[in-house]
C-alpha positions as a Markdown table, in Angstrom:
| # | Residue | x | y | z |
|---|---|---|---|---|
| 1 | Met | 18.6 | 23.6 | -42.9 |
| 2 | Thr | 16.5 | 21.9 | -45.9 |
| 3 | Gln | 14.9 | 24.0 | -48.2 |
| 4 | His | 11.9 | 22.9 | -50.3 |
| 5 | Gln | 11.4 | 23.8 | -53.7 |
| 6 | Ile | 8.2 | 23.7 | -55.6 |
| 7 | Leu | 9.1 | 23.0 | -59.4 |
| 8 | Thr | 6.7 | 24.8 | -62.0 |
| 9 | Pro | 8.0 | 23.6 | -65.8 |
| 10 | Arg | 7.4 | 26.0 | -68.6 |
| 11 | Thr | 4.9 | 25.1 | -71.0 |
| 12 | Thr | 5.9 | 24.6 | -74.5 |
| 13 | Ala | 4.8 | 22.8 | -76.9 |
| 14 | Ala | 6.5 | 19.8 | -76.8 |
| 15 | Asp | 5.4 | 19.3 | -72.8 |
| 16 | Arg | 2.8 | 16.3 | -73.1 |
| 17 | Pro | 0.0 | 16.8 | -69.8 |
| 18 | Gly | 1.8 | 13.3 | -68.6 |
| 19 | Arg | 5.0 | 14.8 | -68.6 |
| 20 | Arg | 3.8 | 17.6 | -66.3 |
| 21 | Arg | 1.9 | 15.4 | -63.9 |
| 22 | Ser | 5.0 | 13.4 | -63.9 |
| 23 | Leu | 7.2 | 16.1 | -62.6 |
| 24 | Val | 4.5 | 17.5 | -60.7 |
| 25 | His | 4.5 | 14.2 | -58.8 |
| 26 | Ala | 8.1 | 13.9 | -58.7 |
| 27 | Ala | 8.5 | 17.2 | -57.1 |
| 28 | Leu | 5.8 | 16.2 | -54.0 |
| 29 | Ala | 7.4 | 12.7 | -53.4 |
| 30 | Val | 10.9 | 14.6 | -52.9 |
| 31 | Thr | 9.2 | 17.1 | -50.4 |
| 32 | Thr | 6.9 | 14.4 | -48.7 |
| 33 | Ala | 10.3 | 12.7 | -48.9 |
| 34 | Ala | 12.2 | 15.0 | -47.0 |
| 35 | Gly | 9.2 | 16.3 | -44.4 |
| 36 | Leu | 9.2 | 12.3 | -43.5 |
| 37 | Gly | 12.7 | 12.0 | -42.9 |
| 38 | Ile | 12.9 | 15.2 | -40.5 |
| 39 | Thr | 9.9 | 13.4 | -38.6 |
| 40 | Ala | 11.5 | 10.3 | -38.4 |
| 41 | Ala | 14.6 | 11.8 | -37.1 |
| 42 | Gly | 12.4 | 14.2 | -34.3 |
| 43 | Val | 10.9 | 11.3 | -33.1 |
| 44 | Ala | 13.8 | 8.6 | -33.1 |
| 45 | Gly | 15.6 | 11.6 | -31.0 |
| 46 | Ala | 13.0 | 11.7 | -28.9 |
| 47 | Thr | 12.3 | 8.1 | -28.0 |
| 48 | Gly | 15.7 | 6.5 | -28.9 |
| 49 | Thr | 16.8 | 6.2 | -25.5 |
| 50 | Gly | 13.9 | 7.3 | -23.9 |
| 51 | Ala | 11.6 | 4.2 | -24.7 |
| 52 | Ala | 14.0 | 2.0 | -23.1 |
| 53 | Ala | 14.1 | 3.9 | -19.6 |
| 54 | Thr | 10.3 | 4.6 | -19.8 |
| 55 | Thr | 8.5 | 3.7 | -16.5 |
| 56 | Pro | 5.3 | 0.7 | -17.4 |
| 57 | Thr | 2.0 | 1.2 | -16.4 |
| 58 | Cys | 1.2 | -1.3 | -13.3 |
| 59 | Ser | 0.1 | -4.5 | -14.8 |
| 60 | Val | -2.5 | -7.1 | -12.9 |
| 61 | Ser | -0.3 | -9.4 | -12.4 |
| 62 | Gly | 2.4 | -7.4 | -10.7 |
| 63 | Leu | -0.3 | -5.6 | -8.2 |
| 64 | Ser | -1.7 | -7.9 | -5.1 |
| 65 | Ala | -5.5 | -5.5 | -3.9 |
| 66 | Ser | -6.3 | -5.8 | -0.3 |
| 67 | Phe | -8.1 | -4.3 | 2.0 |
| 68 | Gly | -6.9 | -1.5 | 5.3 |
| 69 | Gln | -8.6 | 0.2 | 7.6 |
| 70 | Gln | -12.4 | -0.6 | 8.1 |
| 71 | Leu | -14.8 | 2.4 | 8.2 |
| 72 | Ala | -18.0 | 2.7 | 9.7 |
| 73 | Gly | -20.3 | 5.4 | 10.4 |
| 74 | Gly | -24.1 | 6.7 | 10.5 |
| 75 | Met | -27.1 | 6.7 | 8.5 |
| 76 | Asn | -26.1 | 2.9 | 7.1 |
| 77 | His | -22.9 | 4.4 | 5.8 |
| 78 | Gln | -19.9 | 1.7 | 5.3 |
| 79 | Gly | -16.6 | 2.2 | 3.8 |
| 80 | Val | -13.0 | 0.4 | 3.7 |
| 81 | Val | -9.8 | 1.5 | 2.3 |
| 82 | Leu | -8.3 | -0.4 | -0.5 |
| 83 | Lys | -4.8 | -1.0 | -1.4 |
| 84 | Leu | -2.8 | -1.9 | -4.4 |
| 85 | Lys | 0.8 | -3.4 | -3.5 |
| 86 | Asn | 3.3 | -3.4 | -6.2 |
| 87 | Val | 4.4 | -6.9 | -6.0 |
| 88 | Gly | 6.6 | -7.1 | -9.2 |
| 89 | Ala | 10.6 | -6.8 | -9.7 |
| 90 | Arg | 10.5 | -3.0 | -10.9 |
| 91 | Thr | 8.8 | 0.2 | -10.5 |
| 92 | Cys | 5.3 | 1.1 | -12.4 |
| 93 | Leu | 2.8 | 3.6 | -12.4 |
| 94 | Leu | -0.8 | 4.0 | -11.7 |
| 95 | Arg | -2.9 | 7.2 | -12.0 |
| 96 | Gly | -6.6 | 7.7 | -11.7 |
| 97 | Tyr | -9.7 | 5.8 | -10.4 |
| 98 | Pro | -9.9 | 2.0 | -10.1 |
| 99 | Gly | -12.7 | 0.2 | -11.5 |
| 100 | Leu | -15.2 | -1.6 | -9.3 |
| 101 | Gly | -17.7 | -4.3 | -9.4 |
| 102 | Leu | -19.8 | -6.6 | -7.3 |
| 103 | Glu | -19.9 | -10.1 | -7.9 |
| 104 | Asn | -22.0 | -13.3 | -5.7 |
| 105 | Gly | -21.0 | -16.6 | -4.3 |
| 106 | Thr | -20.7 | -17.9 | -7.6 |
| 107 | His | -18.8 | -15.4 | -9.1 |
| 108 | Arg | -21.4 | -13.9 | -11.1 |
| 109 | Thr | -21.8 | -10.1 | -11.9 |
| 110 | Leu | -24.0 | -8.2 | -10.0 |
| 111 | His | -25.6 | -5.0 | -11.0 |
| 112 | Ser | -23.9 | -2.3 | -9.4 |
| 113 | Thr | -22.6 | 1.5 | -10.3 |
| 114 | Thr | -19.4 | 2.9 | -9.5 |
| 115 | His | -19.0 | 6.6 | -8.7 |
| 116 | Trp | -15.5 | 8.2 | -9.2 |
| 117 | Gly | -14.9 | 11.1 | -6.8 |
| 118 | Asp | -15.4 | 12.1 | -3.0 |
| 119 | Thr | -16.8 | 9.9 | -0.8 |
| 120 | Trp | -18.7 | 9.7 | 2.7 |
| 121 | Tyr | -15.4 | 9.1 | 4.4 |
| 122 | Ala | -12.9 | 11.3 | 2.4 |
| 123 | Lys | -12.0 | 13.8 | 0.0 |
| 124 | Ser | -10.8 | 12.6 | -3.5 |
| 125 | Pro | -7.2 | 13.9 | -4.2 |
| 126 | Ala | -6.5 | 14.9 | -7.3 |
| 127 | Lys | -5.5 | 12.6 | -10.0 |
| 128 | Ser | -1.8 | 12.2 | -10.5 |
| 129 | Thr | 0.8 | 10.0 | -11.9 |
| 130 | Leu | 2.2 | 7.5 | -8.8 |
| 131 | Ser | 5.5 | 5.5 | -9.0 |
| 132 | Leu | 5.3 | 2.9 | -7.0 |
| 133 | Ala | 8.5 | 0.9 | -6.7 |
| 134 | Pro | 8.4 | -2.7 | -5.4 |
| 135 | Gly | 6.7 | -3.0 | -2.5 |
| 136 | Arg | 5.5 | 0.5 | -1.8 |
| 137 | Ser | 1.4 | 0.5 | -1.8 |
| 138 | Ala | -1.3 | 3.1 | -3.1 |
| 139 | Glu | -4.6 | 3.4 | -1.4 |
| 140 | Ala | -8.2 | 4.7 | -2.4 |
| 141 | Val | -11.0 | 5.0 | -0.2 |
| 142 | Val | -14.8 | 3.1 | -1.2 |
| 143 | Ala | -17.5 | 3.5 | 0.3 |
| 144 | Trp | -21.4 | 2.4 | 0.2 |
| 145 | Thr | -24.5 | 2.4 | 2.2 |
| 146 | His | -26.8 | -1.0 | 3.1 |
| 147 | Ala | -29.8 | -1.5 | 5.0 |
| 148 | Asn | -29.7 | -5.1 | 4.2 |
| 149 | Thr | -32.2 | -7.5 | 3.3 |
| 150 | Gly | -34.7 | -4.1 | 3.8 |
| 151 | Thr | -34.3 | -2.7 | 0.8 |
| 152 | Ser | -35.9 | -4.7 | -2.4 |
| 153 | Asp | -33.1 | -3.0 | -5.0 |
| 154 | Ala | -30.4 | -3.6 | -2.5 |
| 155 | Val | -27.5 | -6.2 | -4.1 |
| 156 | His | -26.0 | -8.9 | -1.6 |
| 157 | Ala | -22.5 | -9.3 | -2.9 |
| 158 | Ala | -19.6 | -11.8 | -1.9 |
| 159 | Tyr | -17.1 | -10.4 | -4.1 |
| 160 | Leu | -15.8 | -6.9 | -4.8 |
| 161 | Gln | -13.7 | -6.9 | -8.6 |
| 162 | Val | -11.1 | -4.8 | -8.7 |
| 163 | Thr | -10.0 | -3.1 | -11.8 |
| 164 | Pro | -6.5 | -1.1 | -11.9 |
| 165 | Pro | -6.6 | 2.1 | -14.3 |
| 166 | Ala | -5.7 | 0.9 | -17.4 |
| 167 | Ala | -6.1 | -2.4 | -16.7 |
| 168 | Thr | -8.6 | -5.0 | -18.7 |
| 169 | Ser | -8.6 | -7.3 | -16.2 |
| 170 | His | -9.2 | -7.2 | -12.2 |
| 171 | Lys | -8.6 | -8.5 | -8.6 |
| 172 | Thr | -11.4 | -10.2 | -6.5 |
| 173 | Leu | -11.8 | -9.7 | -2.8 |
| 174 | Lys | -13.8 | -11.4 | -0.6 |
| 175 | Phe | -16.7 | -8.8 | 0.3 |
| 176 | Pro | -19.7 | -10.2 | 2.0 |
| 177 | Gln | -22.1 | -6.7 | 2.0 |
| 178 | Trp | -25.1 | -5.2 | 0.9 |
| 179 | Val | -24.6 | -2.6 | -1.3 |
| 180 | Asp | -27.8 | -0.5 | -1.4 |
| 181 | His | -29.0 | 0.4 | -5.4 |
| 182 | Gly | -25.4 | -1.7 | -5.9 |
| 183 | Asp | -23.8 | 1.8 | -5.9 |
| 184 | Leu | -20.1 | 2.2 | -4.7 |
| 185 | His | -18.4 | 5.5 | -4.4 |
| 186 | Val | -14.6 | 5.4 | -4.9 |
| 187 | Thr | -11.5 | 8.6 | -4.9 |
| 188 | Ala | -8.6 | 8.5 | -7.1 |
| 189 | Leu | -5.5 | 6.5 | -6.2 |
| 190 | Ala | -3.0 | 8.2 | -3.9 |
| 191 | Tyr | 0.1 | 7.1 | -1.7 |
| 192 | Arg | -2.3 | 8.2 | 1.2 |
| 193 | Ile | -5.8 | 9.3 | 2.2 |
| 194 | Pro | -7.1 | 11.0 | 5.4 |
| 195 | Val | -10.4 | 9.4 | 6.2 |
| 196 | Asn | -13.1 | 10.4 | 8.5 |
| 197 | Gly | -14.1 | 8.3 | 11.3 |
């Protein structure tokens, strides 16, 4: 076990203030170096072989995005099951909610707001880390209301931007929909989400 000593030099007439400061600084340097050595060793031990074996977060390029089941309902509600599939060569992780956005026919970003949580069609599962082996998918349920051209603040979209959790870029899917106020609701990702309707 490493022991640390605090050196307190005696005060004598021969001691100069500069000499005392040098001794104190030397003692602190030894103590600090010992502490850093222990810390570095601890980090190396914790991450030495584990770092190479860590499963990465799914990248945008390693995922495909597609729509699954189309969902309809009363009171102008509409929805769809969104699927993210691992098309890469190794297992990767996803956790949380996808980001969403709307684009027009020329891919200009339109006003929209994404709400995370329960939707008209499904209760949002708790956030959990999903391990996607190559070829495996995760899904989320997207929902909105639409009144077509009858509402002045309805957004007429042509495409949906889908940003996977922890990503800074997105996939784009055809989405020719009217969306009231640009409001989109989406659940957290899960392997499977039961839907109503």
